[in-house]
Amino acid sequence: MTAQDVLDLSAAQTARTIADRGASAADVVTASLARVAANAALNAFVTVASEADVRVAADVAPQGILHGVPVAVKDNIATTTLSTSCGSRILAGWVSPYEATAVSKLRAAGAVIIGKTNMDEFAMGSSTENSAFGPTRNPLDHSRVPGGSSGGSAAAVASGACRIAYGSETGGSVRQPAAFCGIVGVKPTYGRVSRFGLVAFASSLDHIGVFGRSVDDAAVGLQVIAGHDPQDATAVDVPVGDYRAAAGRPLTGLVVGVPTEYYPASLDAKIRAKCDRAIDVLRQLGAEIRTVSLPHTDLAIPVYYILAPAEASSNLARFDGVRYGPRAAADDLSDMYERTRSEGFGPEVTRRIILGTYVLSQGHYDAYYLKAMLVRERITQDFANVFASGVHVLFTPTTPSPAFTFGARSDPLDMYLSDIFTATANLAGVPAMSQPIGLVDGMPVGGQLLAAHFREADMFCAAYALEHALGPEALA
Amino acid sequence: MAVSDADVLHVAALARLAMPADRVPALVRELNGILDHMAVLETVDVTSVGDDARTAMPRRDDIVGSVPLARPLAQFAPSPRDGFLLVPRLSTHSQLGATEGDE
């Protein structure tokens, strides 16, 4: 078996093959870099590790569950060996003095980081068109976006460069690109994975998430990084389940809720048909299907686009030319701050800082920020009510459309509405994942599974079964 | 509650962002479009939720001030006087014409 062949095995099989001396870890990661180079037109990576560095890393990699497995990491997750630019001019070339806990756990499990992936600047976007380093292209159709903001990680997995990649989620930035690129994307429970070393966008909504070529790749990828971390005060000390143990488990007794608000009359009929088919499959596999209601779903986008920019306006204050960022020439300190920030931030980041500062300002705080905080509690309570009623997982479409073409969502509000089915999980902090359920007009669409806090195993149980039952039909 | 040019310029100053005049009209239009979409929140009854959210957040005035030091100036040196910091006399001071008794 050649190293290129090994790249097409699952992550767990790759690690086993290397452990059994069926391939060398150094050759596998070198083959991965060759695929990155062959797909350079995608612009999936901001920085690619050198062949010499990955071969050395592979040679000394611990024999863990990801021994010798190449992985890609989004460019807002801190690494000491490669720069962390967040897709922004203001951090171009910046190398973190410390490493994210998730990255340290990956290295301890034997994974080899092949590069840092492209993203919308500071994770603000749904298409990866907002990167200072140029847009990333969808591997399945280069005229279309890969989704965002973690579009580079999604493209890396979908193009076959690696089986697992990491991204970040604030409103759907892993699940939406996973749906657009025909792969699996998982956002864990808020607090399940340490955010130490994740550059903050909106701290009450930010998560680290994982992309996998398959459900099993995503399960392994999450297994490795999940767990408590004393360096992140929001990481919760709850035991981590065995996500892969859900593979092959029967769905008998599993109650799947289908929330009516995620299937509006305006939903694309072809996407609805793919969802209906997936729901039928879950029923045939033994799950009980129950229609449920999450009545405040339509408020998620207004709430999200108040809270996230408000938090961003505070978090991004540190990029001022003193603490971070190259310093612009200016006559005095205030002028230096303003020039540095204006020259360093792109249009979408500027727009969101302005919006966030506005909703926090005197005279507007109560009407926007405080109201959004209160409505967020309603949205969270909706999920709590449904899961308390005996529902184990929810099934919805991931996105209202397949991947769109470049420039198709030039109006900011149109772009924000791309997150309509995903932002709720970030607001409520519940785990959610997307997996391919079929093609619409030649492009993949995703089905979304959501579960109660720290019940990722329920989600994976349904996902494994659905993937197995749909088989090649998931991408047909 | 429409956003005006003045609002954008004020908020940009609070956020320490230089705002070219030709960028303002587009931002005003975009922000008004976005905030129109937020208006639906006004209709939601939240009387029974969030007592903590209503009271927990301290507030301050929106003023673009000077850039404060993290510590008072006096903490950087033991002997401030009239806004200056007194430093030990160096031999080079006499070459510059310092008089006897200067600190």
Coordinates of C-alpha atoms in Angstrom, one line a residue:
Chain A
M1 CA 0.0 0.0 0.0
T2 CA 1.5 3.4 -1.0
A3 CA 1.4 6.4 1.2
Q4 CA -1.1 8.0 -1.1
D5 CA -3.4 5.0 -0.6
V6 CA -3.0 5.3 3.1
L7 CA -4.3 8.9 2.9
D8 CA -7.6 7.6 1.7
L9 CA -8.1 5.3 4.7
S10 CA -9.9 6.6 7.7
A11 CA -7.9 8.4 10.3
A12 CA -8.1 5.5 12.7
Q13 CA -7.1 3.0 10.0
T14 CA -4.2 5.3 9.0
A15 CA -2.8 5.3 12.5
R16 CA -3.2 1.5 12.7
T17 CA -1.5 1.0 9.4
I18 CA 1.4 3.1 10.5
A19 CA 1.6 1.3 13.8
D20 CA 1.6 -2.1 12.0
R21 CA 4.5 -0.8 9.8
G22 CA 2.3 -0.9 6.7
A23 CA 3.5 2.6 5.9
S24 CA 5.9 5.1 7.4
A25 CA 4.4 8.2 9.1
A26 CA 6.9 10.4 7.4
D27 CA 5.8 9.2 4.0
V28 CA 2.1 9.6 4.8
V29 CA 2.5 13.2 5.8
T30 CA 4.7 13.9 2.8
A31 CA 1.9 12.4 0.6
S32 CA -0.5 14.8 2.4
L33 CA 1.7 17.8 1.5
A34 CA 1.8 16.6 -2.1
R35 CA -2.0 16.7 -2.2
V36 CA -2.0 20.2 -0.7
A37 CA 0.3 21.3 -3.5
A38 CA -1.8 19.6 -6.1
N39 CA -4.8 21.5 -4.9
A40 CA -3.0 24.9 -4.5
A41 CA -5.7 26.6 -6.6
L42 CA -8.2 26.1 -3.8
N43 CA -6.2 28.5 -1.6
A44 CA -7.2 26.3 1.4
F45 CA -4.0 27.1 3.4
V46 CA -2.5 30.3 4.6
T47 CA 0.6 28.5 5.7
V48 CA 1.9 25.0 4.8
A49 CA 4.5 23.3 6.9
S50 CA 7.7 22.3 5.2
E51 CA 8.3 18.7 4.2
A52 CA 11.4 18.6 6.4
D53 CA 9.4 19.7 9.4
V54 CA 6.5 17.3 9.0
R55 CA 8.8 14.4 8.4
V56 CA 10.7 15.1 11.6
A57 CA 7.4 15.6 13.5
A58 CA 6.1 12.3 12.0
D59 CA 9.3 10.5 13.1
V60 CA 8.9 11.5 16.7
A61 CA 5.1 11.5 16.9
P62 CA 3.8 9.5 19.9
Q63 CA 2.0 6.3 19.1
G64 CA -1.4 7.5 20.0
I65 CA -4.8 7.2 18.4
L66 CA -3.7 9.7 15.6
H67 CA -0.2 8.3 15.2
G68 CA 1.2 9.9 12.0
V69 CA -2.2 11.2 10.9
P70 CA -1.9 14.5 9.0
V71 CA -4.3 17.2 10.2
A72 CA -5.0 20.8 9.3
V73 CA -5.7 23.6 11.8
K74 CA -7.6 26.8 11.2
D75 CA -5.5 29.9 11.3
N76 CA -7.1 31.3 14.5
I77 CA -5.9 28.4 16.6
A78 CA -2.5 29.1 18.1
T79 CA 0.5 27.1 17.1
T80 CA 4.1 27.8 18.1
T81 CA 5.5 26.2 14.9
L82 CA 3.4 28.0 12.3
S83 CA 2.0 31.5 12.2
T84 CA -1.5 32.4 13.4
S85 CA -2.9 35.2 11.3
C86 CA -6.7 34.8 11.7
G87 CA -7.0 35.6 8.0
S88 CA -6.1 39.2 8.8
R89 CA -3.5 41.7 7.7
I90 CA -3.2 42.9 11.3
L91 CA -1.8 39.5 12.4
A92 CA 0.0 38.4 9.2
G93 CA 3.0 36.4 10.1
W94 CA 2.4 36.5 13.8
V95 CA 3.7 33.4 15.7
S96 CA 2.1 32.6 19.0
P97 CA 4.4 32.2 22.0
Y98 CA 2.1 29.4 23.3
E99 CA 0.1 26.7 21.8
A100 CA -3.7 26.0 22.0
T101 CA -4.6 23.1 24.3
A102 CA -6.4 21.4 21.4
V103 CA -3.2 21.5 19.4
S104 CA -1.1 20.2 22.3
K105 CA -3.6 17.3 22.6
L106 CA -3.4 16.6 18.9
R107 CA 0.4 16.4 19.1
A108 CA 0.2 14.1 22.2
A109 CA -2.1 11.8 20.2
G110 CA 0.5 11.5 17.4
A111 CA -1.1 13.8 14.8
V112 CA 1.1 15.9 12.5
I113 CA 0.0 19.4 11.6
I114 CA 0.4 20.0 7.9
G115 CA -0.6 23.7 7.9
K116 CA -2.9 26.5 8.9
T117 CA -6.1 26.9 6.9
N118 CA -7.7 29.9 5.4
M119 CA -10.7 31.6 6.9
D120 CA -12.8 34.7 6.9
E121 CA -11.0 37.4 8.8
F122 CA -11.3 36.8 12.5
A123 CA -13.9 34.1 11.7
M124 CA -16.4 36.8 10.5
G125 CA -18.1 35.4 7.5
S126 CA -19.9 32.5 5.9
S127 CA -18.0 32.0 2.7
T128 CA -14.3 32.5 3.3
E129 CA -14.4 35.4 0.8
N130 CA -13.3 37.8 3.6
S131 CA -9.8 36.5 4.1
A132 CA -6.9 39.0 3.7
F133 CA -5.1 36.2 1.9
G134 CA -7.8 35.7 -0.9
P135 CA -10.8 33.5 -1.0
T136 CA -10.8 29.7 -0.7
R137 CA -12.6 27.7 -3.5
N138 CA -15.0 24.8 -3.1
P139 CA -13.2 21.6 -4.2
L140 CA -16.3 20.3 -5.8
D141 CA -16.9 23.4 -7.9
H142 CA -14.3 26.1 -8.1
S143 CA -16.8 28.8 -9.0
R144 CA -18.5 28.3 -5.6
V145 CA -17.6 29.2 -2.0
P146 CA -16.6 26.4 0.4
G147 CA -18.7 28.1 3.2
G148 CA -17.2 29.8 6.1
S149 CA -15.7 30.9 8.2
S150 CA -13.7 27.7 8.4
G151 CA -13.7 27.2 4.6
G152 CA -10.0 26.4 4.4
S153 CA -10.3 23.4 6.8
A154 CA -13.4 22.1 5.0
A155 CA -11.6 22.4 1.6
A156 CA -8.6 20.6 3.0
V157 CA -10.6 17.6 4.0
A158 CA -12.9 17.6 0.9
S159 CA -9.9 17.7 -1.4
G160 CA -8.3 14.7 0.3
A161 CA -5.3 16.5 1.8
C162 CA -6.2 15.1 5.2
R163 CA -9.1 13.2 6.9
I164 CA -9.4 15.5 9.9
A165 CA -9.2 19.3 10.2
Y166 CA -10.0 21.7 12.9
G167 CA -12.0 24.9 12.8
S168 CA -13.9 27.3 15.0
E169 CA -17.6 27.9 15.3
T170 CA -19.3 31.0 16.5
G171 CA -22.5 30.8 14.5
G172 CA -22.1 27.7 12.2
S173 CA -18.6 28.1 10.9
V174 CA -17.8 24.4 10.9
R175 CA -21.3 22.9 10.1
Q176 CA -22.1 25.2 7.2
P177 CA -18.8 24.7 5.3
A178 CA -19.0 20.9 6.0
A179 CA -22.5 21.0 4.4
F180 CA -21.2 23.0 1.4
C181 CA -18.2 20.6 0.9
G182 CA -19.9 17.3 1.4
I183 CA -18.1 16.3 4.6
V184 CA -18.9 15.9 8.3
G185 CA -18.6 18.9 10.7
V186 CA -19.1 18.8 14.5
K187 CA -19.6 21.6 17.0
P188 CA -19.3 20.1 20.5
T189 CA -21.1 21.4 23.6
Y190 CA -19.9 24.8 24.9
G191 CA -17.3 23.8 27.5
R192 CA -16.6 20.4 26.0
V193 CA -13.3 21.5 24.2
S194 CA -10.9 24.0 25.7
R195 CA -10.7 27.3 23.8
F196 CA -7.3 28.1 25.3
G197 CA -5.3 29.3 22.3
L198 CA -8.3 30.0 20.2
V199 CA -8.2 33.7 19.2
A200 CA -11.4 35.1 20.6
F201 CA -14.2 36.5 18.4
A202 CA -17.3 36.3 20.6
S203 CA -16.4 34.5 23.8
S204 CA -19.9 33.3 24.8
L205 CA -20.4 31.7 21.4
D206 CA -16.9 30.6 20.3
H207 CA -16.2 26.8 20.1
I208 CA -13.4 24.7 18.5
G209 CA -15.0 22.2 16.1
V210 CA -13.8 19.3 13.9
F211 CA -14.2 18.3 10.3
G212 CA -14.0 14.7 9.2
R213 CA -14.2 13.0 5.9
S214 CA -16.5 10.5 7.6
V215 CA -18.5 10.3 10.9
D216 CA -15.7 8.1 12.3
D217 CA -13.0 10.6 11.4
A218 CA -15.0 13.4 13.1
A219 CA -15.6 11.2 16.2
V220 CA -11.9 10.4 16.5
G221 CA -11.0 14.0 15.9
L222 CA -13.3 15.2 18.7
Q223 CA -12.3 12.4 21.1
V224 CA -8.7 13.6 21.0
I225 CA -9.4 17.3 21.9
A226 CA -12.4 16.9 24.3
G227 CA -12.0 17.3 28.0
H228 CA -11.5 19.7 30.9
D229 CA -8.7 22.2 30.8
P230 CA -7.7 24.4 33.8
Q231 CA -6.4 27.0 31.4
D232 CA -9.9 27.7 30.1
A233 CA -12.4 28.8 32.8
T234 CA -15.3 27.8 30.5
A235 CA -14.1 24.3 29.9
V236 CA -16.4 22.0 32.0
D237 CA -15.2 19.1 34.0
V238 CA -17.5 16.4 32.7
P239 CA -16.2 13.0 31.7
V240 CA -15.7 12.5 28.0
G241 CA -17.8 9.7 26.5
D242 CA -16.5 7.2 23.9
Y243 CA -17.9 8.7 20.7
R244 CA -16.8 5.8 18.5
A245 CA -18.7 3.4 20.7
A246 CA -21.9 4.7 19.2
A247 CA -20.9 3.1 15.8
G248 CA -23.3 0.3 15.0
R249 CA -25.5 0.9 18.0
P250 CA -29.2 0.3 17.0
L251 CA -31.5 3.3 16.9
T252 CA -34.3 1.5 18.7
G253 CA -35.5 3.7 21.5
L254 CA -33.9 6.8 20.1
V255 CA -36.3 9.7 19.8
V256 CA -35.6 12.0 16.9
G257 CA -37.3 15.4 17.0
V258 CA -38.1 17.2 13.8
P259 CA -38.6 20.9 14.6
T260 CA -41.2 22.5 12.4
E261 CA -39.5 25.9 12.4
Y262 CA -36.5 24.5 10.5
Y263 CA -38.8 23.5 7.6
P264 CA -40.5 26.7 6.6
A265 CA -42.6 26.9 3.5
S266 CA -39.8 28.9 1.8
L267 CA -37.3 26.0 2.3
D268 CA -35.9 24.8 -1.1
A269 CA -38.1 21.8 -2.0
K270 CA -35.1 19.7 -3.1
I271 CA -33.4 20.2 0.3
R272 CA -36.6 19.4 2.1
A273 CA -36.8 16.2 0.0
K274 CA -33.3 15.2 1.0
C275 CA -34.2 15.8 4.7
D276 CA -37.4 13.8 4.4
R277 CA -35.5 10.9 2.9
A278 CA -33.0 11.0 5.8
I279 CA -35.8 11.1 8.4
D280 CA -37.4 8.1 6.7
V281 CA -34.1 6.3 6.9
L282 CA -33.8 7.0 10.6
R283 CA -37.4 5.8 11.1
Q284 CA -36.7 2.6 9.2
L285 CA -33.6 2.0 11.4
G286 CA -35.8 2.0 14.5
A287 CA -35.9 5.6 15.7
E288 CA -39.1 7.2 16.8
I289 CA -39.8 10.4 14.8
R290 CA -41.6 13.1 16.7
T291 CA -42.6 16.6 15.4
V292 CA -41.5 19.2 17.9
S293 CA -41.4 23.0 18.1
L294 CA -38.6 25.5 18.9
P295 CA -40.8 28.6 18.8
H296 CA -38.0 31.2 19.1
T297 CA -35.9 29.9 16.2
D298 CA -36.7 32.9 13.9
L299 CA -35.1 35.2 16.5
A300 CA -31.7 33.5 16.3
I301 CA -30.2 35.7 13.6
P302 CA -31.2 39.0 15.1
V303 CA -29.9 37.9 18.5
Y304 CA -26.7 36.4 17.1
Y305 CA -25.9 39.5 15.0
I306 CA -26.3 41.7 18.1
L307 CA -24.4 39.6 20.6
A308 CA -21.5 38.4 18.4
P309 CA -20.5 41.9 17.1
A310 CA -20.9 43.3 20.6
E311 CA -18.5 40.8 22.0
A312 CA -16.2 41.2 19.0
S313 CA -16.0 44.9 19.4
S314 CA -14.5 44.2 22.9
N315 CA -12.3 41.2 22.0
L316 CA -10.7 42.9 19.0
A317 CA -9.8 46.1 21.0
R318 CA -6.4 44.4 21.7
F319 CA -5.4 44.7 18.0
D320 CA -4.1 48.2 18.3
G321 CA -0.5 48.3 17.2
V322 CA 0.7 48.2 20.8
R323 CA -0.4 44.8 22.1
Y324 CA -0.8 43.1 18.7
G325 CA -0.3 44.2 15.1
P326 CA 2.1 46.2 13.1
R327 CA 2.1 49.9 14.2
A328 CA 1.0 52.5 11.7
A329 CA 3.0 55.8 11.5
A330 CA 1.0 58.6 13.2
D331 CA 1.4 61.9 15.0
D332 CA 0.0 60.8 18.3
L333 CA -1.2 57.8 20.2
S334 CA -4.9 58.0 19.3
D335 CA -4.1 58.6 15.7
M336 CA -1.8 55.6 15.8
Y337 CA -4.6 53.4 17.2
E338 CA -7.1 54.5 14.6
R339 CA -4.7 54.1 11.6
T340 CA -3.4 50.8 12.8
R341 CA -6.8 49.3 13.2
S342 CA -8.3 50.8 10.0
E343 CA -5.3 49.6 7.9
G344 CA -5.3 46.2 9.6
F345 CA -9.0 45.2 9.5
G346 CA -11.0 44.4 6.4
P347 CA -14.5 45.7 5.6
E348 CA -16.5 43.0 7.3
V349 CA -14.5 43.2 10.6
T350 CA -14.9 47.0 10.5
R351 CA -18.6 46.7 9.9
R352 CA -19.1 44.3 12.8
I353 CA -17.0 46.4 15.2
I354 CA -19.1 49.4 14.3
L355 CA -22.3 47.4 14.7
G356 CA -21.1 45.9 18.0
T357 CA -20.0 49.2 19.4
Y358 CA -23.4 50.8 18.4
V359 CA -25.5 48.2 20.1
L360 CA -23.5 48.6 23.3
S361 CA -23.5 52.4 23.3
Q362 CA -25.6 54.7 25.5
G363 CA -29.2 54.9 24.4
H364 CA -29.1 51.6 22.4
Y365 CA -27.8 49.1 25.0
D366 CA -31.2 48.2 26.5
A367 CA -33.0 48.0 23.1
Y368 CA -30.4 45.8 21.4
Y369 CA -27.8 44.2 23.6
L370 CA -29.8 43.6 26.8
K371 CA -32.9 42.5 24.8
A372 CA -30.8 40.1 22.8
M373 CA -29.4 38.6 26.0
L374 CA -32.9 38.0 27.3
V375 CA -34.2 36.5 24.0
R376 CA -31.1 34.3 24.0
E377 CA -32.5 32.7 27.2
R378 CA -35.8 32.0 25.4
I379 CA -33.9 30.2 22.6
T380 CA -31.9 28.2 25.2
Q381 CA -35.1 27.3 27.0
D382 CA -36.7 26.1 23.8
F383 CA -34.0 23.4 23.5
A384 CA -34.1 22.5 27.2
N385 CA -37.9 22.0 26.9
V386 CA -37.6 19.7 23.9
F387 CA -34.9 17.6 25.3
A388 CA -36.7 17.4 28.7
S389 CA -39.7 16.0 26.8
G390 CA -37.8 12.8 25.9
V391 CA -36.3 13.8 22.6
H392 CA -32.7 12.6 22.2
V393 CA -31.6 14.3 19.0
L394 CA -33.1 16.8 16.6
F395 CA -32.8 16.5 12.8
T396 CA -32.8 19.6 10.5
P397 CA -31.3 20.9 7.3
T398 CA -27.9 22.5 8.0
T399 CA -28.3 25.3 5.5
P400 CA -31.1 26.8 3.5
S401 CA -29.2 26.4 0.2
P402 CA -26.2 24.5 -1.3
A403 CA -22.9 26.4 -1.8
F404 CA -23.4 29.6 -3.6
T405 CA -21.2 31.3 -6.2
F406 CA -18.6 33.9 -5.4
G407 CA -20.1 37.4 -4.9
A408 CA -23.7 36.0 -4.8
R409 CA -24.2 37.3 -1.2
S410 CA -22.8 40.8 -1.5
D411 CA -25.4 42.3 0.9
P412 CA -24.3 41.7 4.5
L413 CA -27.7 40.7 5.7
D414 CA -28.2 38.2 3.0
M415 CA -24.9 36.6 4.1
Y416 CA -25.9 36.6 7.7
L417 CA -29.1 34.7 6.9
S418 CA -26.9 31.8 5.7
D419 CA -26.5 30.9 9.4
I420 CA -30.2 30.7 10.0
F421 CA -30.2 27.0 10.9
T422 CA -26.9 26.9 12.7
A423 CA -26.7 29.9 15.0
T424 CA -29.2 28.5 17.4
A425 CA -26.9 25.8 18.6
N426 CA -24.2 28.4 19.4
L427 CA -26.6 30.6 21.3
A428 CA -27.9 27.6 23.4
G429 CA -24.5 25.9 23.7
V430 CA -25.8 22.5 22.6
P431 CA -23.8 20.1 20.4
A432 CA -24.6 19.9 16.7
M433 CA -23.1 18.3 13.6
S434 CA -23.7 18.3 9.9
Q435 CA -23.3 15.3 7.6
P436 CA -23.9 14.8 3.8
I437 CA -27.4 13.6 3.0
G438 CA -27.4 14.1 -0.8
L439 CA -26.8 16.3 -3.8
V440 CA -29.0 19.1 -5.0
D441 CA -28.2 20.5 -8.4
G442 CA -24.9 18.7 -8.3
M443 CA -23.8 20.2 -4.9
P444 CA -23.9 18.5 -1.5
V445 CA -26.4 19.4 1.2
G446 CA -26.1 18.7 4.9
G447 CA -28.4 17.2 7.5
Q448 CA -27.9 18.6 11.0
L449 CA -28.2 16.6 14.2
L450 CA -28.4 18.4 17.5
A451 CA -28.4 16.9 21.1
A452 CA -28.7 18.0 24.7
H453 CA -25.6 19.4 26.5
F454 CA -22.8 16.9 26.7
R455 CA -24.9 14.3 24.8
E456 CA -22.6 14.1 21.8
A457 CA -22.7 10.3 21.9
D458 CA -26.5 10.4 21.0
M459 CA -25.7 12.6 18.1
F460 CA -22.9 10.3 16.8
C461 CA -25.2 7.3 17.3
A462 CA -27.7 8.7 14.8
A463 CA -24.9 10.0 12.5
Y464 CA -23.1 6.6 12.2
A465 CA -26.4 4.8 11.5
L466 CA -27.5 7.4 8.9
E467 CA -24.1 7.4 7.2
H468 CA -24.1 3.6 7.0
A469 CA -27.7 3.5 5.7
L470 CA -27.3 6.2 3.1
G471 CA -23.9 5.0 1.9
P472 CA -23.0 6.4 -1.5
E473 CA -26.5 7.9 -1.7
A474 CA -25.3 10.6 0.7
L475 CA -23.4 12.1 -2.1
A476 CA -25.9 11.3 -4.9
Chain B
M1 CA -34.1 54.4 15.5
A2 CA -32.3 55.0 12.2
V3 CA -28.5 55.3 12.3
S4 CA -27.1 58.6 11.0
D5 CA -23.7 59.6 9.6
A6 CA -23.0 61.2 13.0
D7 CA -23.8 58.0 14.8
V8 CA -21.3 56.1 12.6
L9 CA -18.6 58.7 13.1
H10 CA -19.2 58.7 16.9
V11 CA -19.2 54.9 17.2
A12 CA -16.0 54.7 15.0
A13 CA -14.3 57.1 17.4
L14 CA -15.4 55.0 20.4
A15 CA -14.0 51.9 18.6
R16 CA -10.8 53.7 17.6
L17 CA -11.3 53.2 13.9
A18 CA -10.4 55.9 11.4
M19 CA -13.5 56.4 9.2
P20 CA -13.0 57.9 5.7
A21 CA -15.9 60.1 4.7
D22 CA -16.6 58.2 1.6
R23 CA -17.1 55.0 3.6
V24 CA -19.8 56.5 5.9
P25 CA -22.9 56.5 3.6
A26 CA -22.5 52.8 2.7
L27 CA -22.0 51.9 6.4
V28 CA -25.1 53.9 7.4
R29 CA -27.1 52.1 4.7
E30 CA -25.8 48.6 5.7
L31 CA -26.3 49.2 9.5
N32 CA -29.9 50.5 9.0
G33 CA -30.7 47.4 6.9
I34 CA -29.2 45.1 9.6
L35 CA -30.9 46.9 12.5
D36 CA -34.2 46.8 10.7
H37 CA -34.0 43.1 10.8
M38 CA -33.3 43.3 14.5
A39 CA -36.6 45.2 15.1
V40 CA -38.4 41.9 15.5
L41 CA -36.9 41.6 19.0
E42 CA -39.1 44.5 20.2
T43 CA -42.1 42.2 19.9
V44 CA -40.7 39.5 22.2
D45 CA -42.0 39.3 25.8
V46 CA -39.1 38.8 28.1
T47 CA -40.6 40.0 31.4
S48 CA -40.1 36.6 33.0
V49 CA -36.5 36.0 32.1
G50 CA -33.0 37.4 32.9
D51 CA -33.0 39.3 36.1
D52 CA -29.2 38.7 36.2
A53 CA -28.7 40.1 32.7
R54 CA -30.7 43.3 33.7
T55 CA -28.6 44.1 36.7
A56 CA -25.2 42.5 36.5
M57 CA -23.5 44.7 33.8
P58 CA -21.9 47.9 35.1
R59 CA -22.0 50.8 32.6
R60 CA -20.0 53.8 31.9
D61 CA -20.4 56.9 29.7
D62 CA -19.6 56.8 26.0
I63 CA -16.7 59.3 26.0
V64 CA -13.7 59.1 23.7
G65 CA -11.1 60.0 26.3
S66 CA -7.3 60.2 26.5
V67 CA -5.4 56.9 26.7
P68 CA -5.1 56.2 30.4
L69 CA -2.0 54.5 31.9
A70 CA -2.6 51.3 33.6
R71 CA -0.9 52.7 36.8
P72 CA -0.6 56.3 37.9
L73 CA 2.5 58.2 36.7
A74 CA 3.8 58.6 40.3
Q75 CA 4.1 54.8 40.6
F76 CA 6.8 54.8 37.9
A77 CA 9.2 57.0 39.9
P78 CA 9.6 57.9 43.6
S79 CA 9.8 61.7 43.2
P80 CA 7.4 63.4 40.9
R81 CA 7.2 67.2 41.1
D82 CA 5.1 69.6 39.0
G83 CA 4.3 67.0 36.5
F84 CA 8.0 66.0 36.0
L85 CA 9.9 63.0 37.3
L86 CA 13.0 63.7 39.3
V87 CA 15.9 61.5 38.4
P88 CA 19.3 61.0 40.0
R89 CA 21.9 63.5 38.9
L90 CA 24.3 62.1 36.3
S91 CA 27.8 63.4 35.5
T92 CA 26.7 64.4 32.1
H93 CA 24.3 66.9 33.7
S94 CA 27.1 69.3 34.7
Q95 CA 28.3 69.3 31.2
L96 CA 24.9 70.6 30.2
G97 CA 25.1 73.4 32.7
A98 CA 23.2 72.0 35.6
T99 CA 23.6 74.0 38.8
E100 CA 24.7 72.7 42.2
G101 CA 21.9 71.2 44.2
D102 CA 19.8 70.0 41.3
E103 CA 18.6 66.5 41.7

